[in-house]
CSV table of C-alpha atoms in Angstrom, one decimal:
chain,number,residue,atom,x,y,z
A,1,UNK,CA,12.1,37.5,14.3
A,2,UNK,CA,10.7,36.1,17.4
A,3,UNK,CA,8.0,38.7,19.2
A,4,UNK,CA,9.4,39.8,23.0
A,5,UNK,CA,6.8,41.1,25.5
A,6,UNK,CA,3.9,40.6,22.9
A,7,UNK,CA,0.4,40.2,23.8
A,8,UNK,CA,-1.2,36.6,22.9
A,9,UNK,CA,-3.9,37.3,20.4
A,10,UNK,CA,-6.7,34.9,20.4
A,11,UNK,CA,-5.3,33.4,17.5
A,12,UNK,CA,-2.1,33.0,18.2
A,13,UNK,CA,-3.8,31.0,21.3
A,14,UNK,CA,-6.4,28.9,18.9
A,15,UNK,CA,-3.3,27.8,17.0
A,16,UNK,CA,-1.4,26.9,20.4
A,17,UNK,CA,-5.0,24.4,21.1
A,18,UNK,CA,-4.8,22.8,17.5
A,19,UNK,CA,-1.5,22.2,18.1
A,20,UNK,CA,-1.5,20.2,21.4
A,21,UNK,CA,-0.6,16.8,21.5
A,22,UNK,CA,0.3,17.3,17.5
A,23,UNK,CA,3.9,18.7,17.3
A,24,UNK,CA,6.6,19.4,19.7
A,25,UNK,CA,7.1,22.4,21.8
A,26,UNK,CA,9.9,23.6,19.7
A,27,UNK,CA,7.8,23.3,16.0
A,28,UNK,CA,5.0,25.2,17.9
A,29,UNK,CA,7.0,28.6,19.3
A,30,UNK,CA,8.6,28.5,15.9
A,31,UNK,CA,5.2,28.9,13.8
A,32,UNK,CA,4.0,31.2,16.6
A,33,UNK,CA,7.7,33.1,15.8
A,34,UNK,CA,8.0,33.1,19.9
A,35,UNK,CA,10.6,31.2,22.2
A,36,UNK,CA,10.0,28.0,23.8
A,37,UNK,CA,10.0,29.4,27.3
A,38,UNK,CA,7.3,31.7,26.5
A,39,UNK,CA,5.0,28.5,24.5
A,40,UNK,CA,5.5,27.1,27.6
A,41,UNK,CA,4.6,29.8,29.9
A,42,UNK,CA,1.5,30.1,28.5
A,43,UNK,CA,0.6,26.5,28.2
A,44,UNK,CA,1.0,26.4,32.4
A,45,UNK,CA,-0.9,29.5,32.4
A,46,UNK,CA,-3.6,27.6,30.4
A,47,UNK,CA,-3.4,24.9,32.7
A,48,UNK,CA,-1.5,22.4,30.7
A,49,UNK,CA,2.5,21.3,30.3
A,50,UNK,CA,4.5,20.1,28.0
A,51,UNK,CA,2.5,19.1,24.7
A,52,UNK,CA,3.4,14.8,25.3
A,53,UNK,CA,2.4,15.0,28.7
A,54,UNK,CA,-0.9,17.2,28.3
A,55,UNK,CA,-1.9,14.7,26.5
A,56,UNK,CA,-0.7,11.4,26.7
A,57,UNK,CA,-0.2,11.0,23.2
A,58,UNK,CA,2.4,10.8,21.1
A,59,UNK,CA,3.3,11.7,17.1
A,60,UNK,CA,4.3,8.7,15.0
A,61,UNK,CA,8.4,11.0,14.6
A,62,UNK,CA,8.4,11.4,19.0
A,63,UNK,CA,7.4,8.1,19.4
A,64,UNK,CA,10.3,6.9,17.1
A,65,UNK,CA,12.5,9.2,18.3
A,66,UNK,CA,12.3,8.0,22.0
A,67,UNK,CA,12.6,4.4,20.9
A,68,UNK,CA,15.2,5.3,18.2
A,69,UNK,CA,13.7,4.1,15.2
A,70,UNK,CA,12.5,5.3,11.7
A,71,UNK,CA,9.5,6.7,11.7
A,72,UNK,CA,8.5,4.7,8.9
A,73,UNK,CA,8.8,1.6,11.2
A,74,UNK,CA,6.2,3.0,13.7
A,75,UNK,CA,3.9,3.1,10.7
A,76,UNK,CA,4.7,-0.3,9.9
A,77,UNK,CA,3.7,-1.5,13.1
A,78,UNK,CA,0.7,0.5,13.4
A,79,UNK,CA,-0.6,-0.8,9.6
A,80,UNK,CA,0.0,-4.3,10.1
A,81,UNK,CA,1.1,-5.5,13.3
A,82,UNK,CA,-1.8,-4.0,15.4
A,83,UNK,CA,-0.3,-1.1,17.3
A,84,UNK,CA,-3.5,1.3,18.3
A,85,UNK,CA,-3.4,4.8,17.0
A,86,UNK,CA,-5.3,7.7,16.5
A,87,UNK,CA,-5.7,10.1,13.7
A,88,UNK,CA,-6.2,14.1,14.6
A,89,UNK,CA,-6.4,17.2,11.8
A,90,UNK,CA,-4.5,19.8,13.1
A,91,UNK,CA,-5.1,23.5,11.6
A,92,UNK,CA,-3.9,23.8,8.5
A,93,UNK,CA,-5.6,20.5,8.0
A,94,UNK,CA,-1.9,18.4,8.3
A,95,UNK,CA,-2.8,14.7,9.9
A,96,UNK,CA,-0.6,13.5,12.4
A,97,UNK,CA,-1.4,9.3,13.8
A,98,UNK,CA,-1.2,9.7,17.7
A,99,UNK,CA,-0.6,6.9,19.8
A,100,UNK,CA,-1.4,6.8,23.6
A,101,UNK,CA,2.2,6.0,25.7
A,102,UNK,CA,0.1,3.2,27.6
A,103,UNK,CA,-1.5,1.4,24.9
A,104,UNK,CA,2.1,1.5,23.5
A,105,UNK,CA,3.7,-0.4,26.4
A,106,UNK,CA,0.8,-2.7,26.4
A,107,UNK,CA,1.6,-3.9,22.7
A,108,UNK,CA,5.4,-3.2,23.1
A,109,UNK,CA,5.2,-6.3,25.7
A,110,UNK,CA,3.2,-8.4,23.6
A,111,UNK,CA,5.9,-7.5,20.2
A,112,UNK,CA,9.2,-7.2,22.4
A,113,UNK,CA,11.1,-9.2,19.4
A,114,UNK,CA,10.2,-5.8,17.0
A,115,UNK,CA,12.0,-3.5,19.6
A,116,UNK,CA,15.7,-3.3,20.6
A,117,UNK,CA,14.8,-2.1,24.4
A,118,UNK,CA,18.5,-1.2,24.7
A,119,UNK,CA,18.3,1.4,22.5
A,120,UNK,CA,15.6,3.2,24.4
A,121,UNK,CA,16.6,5.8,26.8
A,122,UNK,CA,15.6,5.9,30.9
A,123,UNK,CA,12.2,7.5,31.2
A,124,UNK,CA,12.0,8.2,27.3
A,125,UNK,CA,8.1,7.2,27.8
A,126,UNK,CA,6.8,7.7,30.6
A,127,UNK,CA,5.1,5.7,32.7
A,128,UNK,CA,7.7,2.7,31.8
A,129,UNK,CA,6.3,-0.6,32.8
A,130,UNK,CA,7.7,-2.8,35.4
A,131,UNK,CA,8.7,-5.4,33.0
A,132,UNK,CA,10.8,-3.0,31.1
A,133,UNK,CA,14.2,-3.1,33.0
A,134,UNK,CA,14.2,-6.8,32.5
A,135,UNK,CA,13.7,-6.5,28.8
A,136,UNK,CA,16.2,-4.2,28.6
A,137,UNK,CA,18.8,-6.7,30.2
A,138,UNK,CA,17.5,-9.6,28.3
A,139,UNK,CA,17.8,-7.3,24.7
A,140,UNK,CA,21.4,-8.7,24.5
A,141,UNK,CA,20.7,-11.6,24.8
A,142,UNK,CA,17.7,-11.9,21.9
A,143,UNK,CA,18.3,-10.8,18.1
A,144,UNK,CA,15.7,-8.5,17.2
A,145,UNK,CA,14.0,-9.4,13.8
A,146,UNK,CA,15.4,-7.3,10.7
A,147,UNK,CA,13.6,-7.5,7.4
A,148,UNK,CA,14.9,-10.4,5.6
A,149,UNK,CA,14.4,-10.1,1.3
A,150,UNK,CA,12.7,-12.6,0.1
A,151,UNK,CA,14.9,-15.2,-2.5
A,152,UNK,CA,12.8,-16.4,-5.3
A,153,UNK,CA,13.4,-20.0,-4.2
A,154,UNK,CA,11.3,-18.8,-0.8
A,155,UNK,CA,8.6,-17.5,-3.3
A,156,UNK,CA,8.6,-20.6,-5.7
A,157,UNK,CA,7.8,-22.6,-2.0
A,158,UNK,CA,5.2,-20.9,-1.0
A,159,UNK,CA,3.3,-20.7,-4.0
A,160,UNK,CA,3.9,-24.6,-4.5
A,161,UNK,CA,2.7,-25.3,-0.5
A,162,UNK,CA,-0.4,-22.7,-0.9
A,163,UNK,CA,-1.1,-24.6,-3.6
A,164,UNK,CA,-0.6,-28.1,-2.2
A,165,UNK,CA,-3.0,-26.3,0.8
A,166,UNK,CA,-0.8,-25.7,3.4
A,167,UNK,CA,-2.0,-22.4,5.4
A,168,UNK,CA,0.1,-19.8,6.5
A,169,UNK,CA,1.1,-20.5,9.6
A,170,UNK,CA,2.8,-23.9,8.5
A,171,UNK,CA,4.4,-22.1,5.9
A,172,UNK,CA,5.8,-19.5,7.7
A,173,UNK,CA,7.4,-22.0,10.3
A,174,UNK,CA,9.1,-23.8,7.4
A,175,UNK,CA,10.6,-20.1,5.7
A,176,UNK,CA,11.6,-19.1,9.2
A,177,UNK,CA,9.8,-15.8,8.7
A,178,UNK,CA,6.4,-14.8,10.2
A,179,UNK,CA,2.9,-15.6,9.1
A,180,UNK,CA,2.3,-11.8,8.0
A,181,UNK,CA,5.7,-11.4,6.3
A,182,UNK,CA,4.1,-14.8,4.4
A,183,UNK,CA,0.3,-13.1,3.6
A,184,UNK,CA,2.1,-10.2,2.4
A,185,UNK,CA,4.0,-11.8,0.2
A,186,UNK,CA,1.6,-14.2,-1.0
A,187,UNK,CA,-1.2,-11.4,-1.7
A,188,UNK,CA,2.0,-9.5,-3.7
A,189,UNK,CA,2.1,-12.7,-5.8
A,190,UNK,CA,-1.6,-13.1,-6.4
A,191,UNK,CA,-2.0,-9.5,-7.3
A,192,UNK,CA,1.2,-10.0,-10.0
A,193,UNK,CA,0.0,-13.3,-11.6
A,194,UNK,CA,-3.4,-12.4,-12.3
């Protein structure tokens, strides 16, 4: 039952702090069993707004849900393809990985083939960049890169051209995939055959 007209206690307001930046307005009023309106009324009363933008940071799930992806794929990026992220305990000692909206858009340029920018709404993450509108125009005209499975043939070669001493980068320009897809897989392999 959600509490009408009750006082904040002091920790009802300590939980509202660890919270911040953490989870969304709506998880929030519901583990404080009050309405969003009122979450809200007392974060302006505290001198902040909405949770995102008292912040500037964002979970792993808002971040994909603004760019409508898994949230597995933010995790992706953020464990190997170098997107900057923060970890912060919360009460209750749950971890969520934070990323800042601005280092975001500062990687998303320099990754635009991981991201279909036509999938992400107007003002979803605020500040956009300048560059943004133009990616989104250009998205139909690029494929963005799905996970391709590797064939056993594509293994067989890159074990033969490691061995032959060909680094990664040549080998992932003749297998058409990227160099990390390629040190992945070939650390997979090392780790299976020994």
């Amino acid at each position: 039952m959600i509490k009408m007209g009750q006082k904040w206690t002091e920790e009802d307001v300590y939980f509202l702090q660890k919270r911040i930046g953490g989870s969304s307005l709506s998880a929030i009023a519901k583990k404080l069993n009050r309405s969003e309106t009122a979450v809200s009324l007392k974060l302006k009363k505290m001198g902040l707004r909405n949770t995102k933008k008292a912040t500037g940071l964002l979970t792993a799930s808002e971040l994909a849900e603004a760019l409508n992806v898994d949230r597995k794929t933010v995790h992706n990026w953020i464990q190997f393809h170098g997107l900057e992220a923060t970890s912060r305990i919360t009460c209750y000692e749950r971890k969520f990985v934070l990323v800042d909206v601005h280092s975001f858009w500062e990687w998303a340029k320099q990754n635009q083939e991981k991201i279909d920018f036509r999938l992400i709404e107007k003002h979803a993450l605020p500040p956009e960049p300048e560059w943004l509108d133009e990616a989104r125009k250009t998205a139909t005209e690029k494929k963005i890169k799905k996970y391709k499975h590797w064939t056993t043939k594509e293994i067989e070669l890159l074990l033969k051209w490691r061995r032959e001493g060909f680094n990664f980068n040549d080998i992932a320009e003749k297998l058409n995939r990227s160099r990390v897809s390629v040190e992945r897989r070939y650390a997979r392999c090392k780790l299976h055959f020994e």
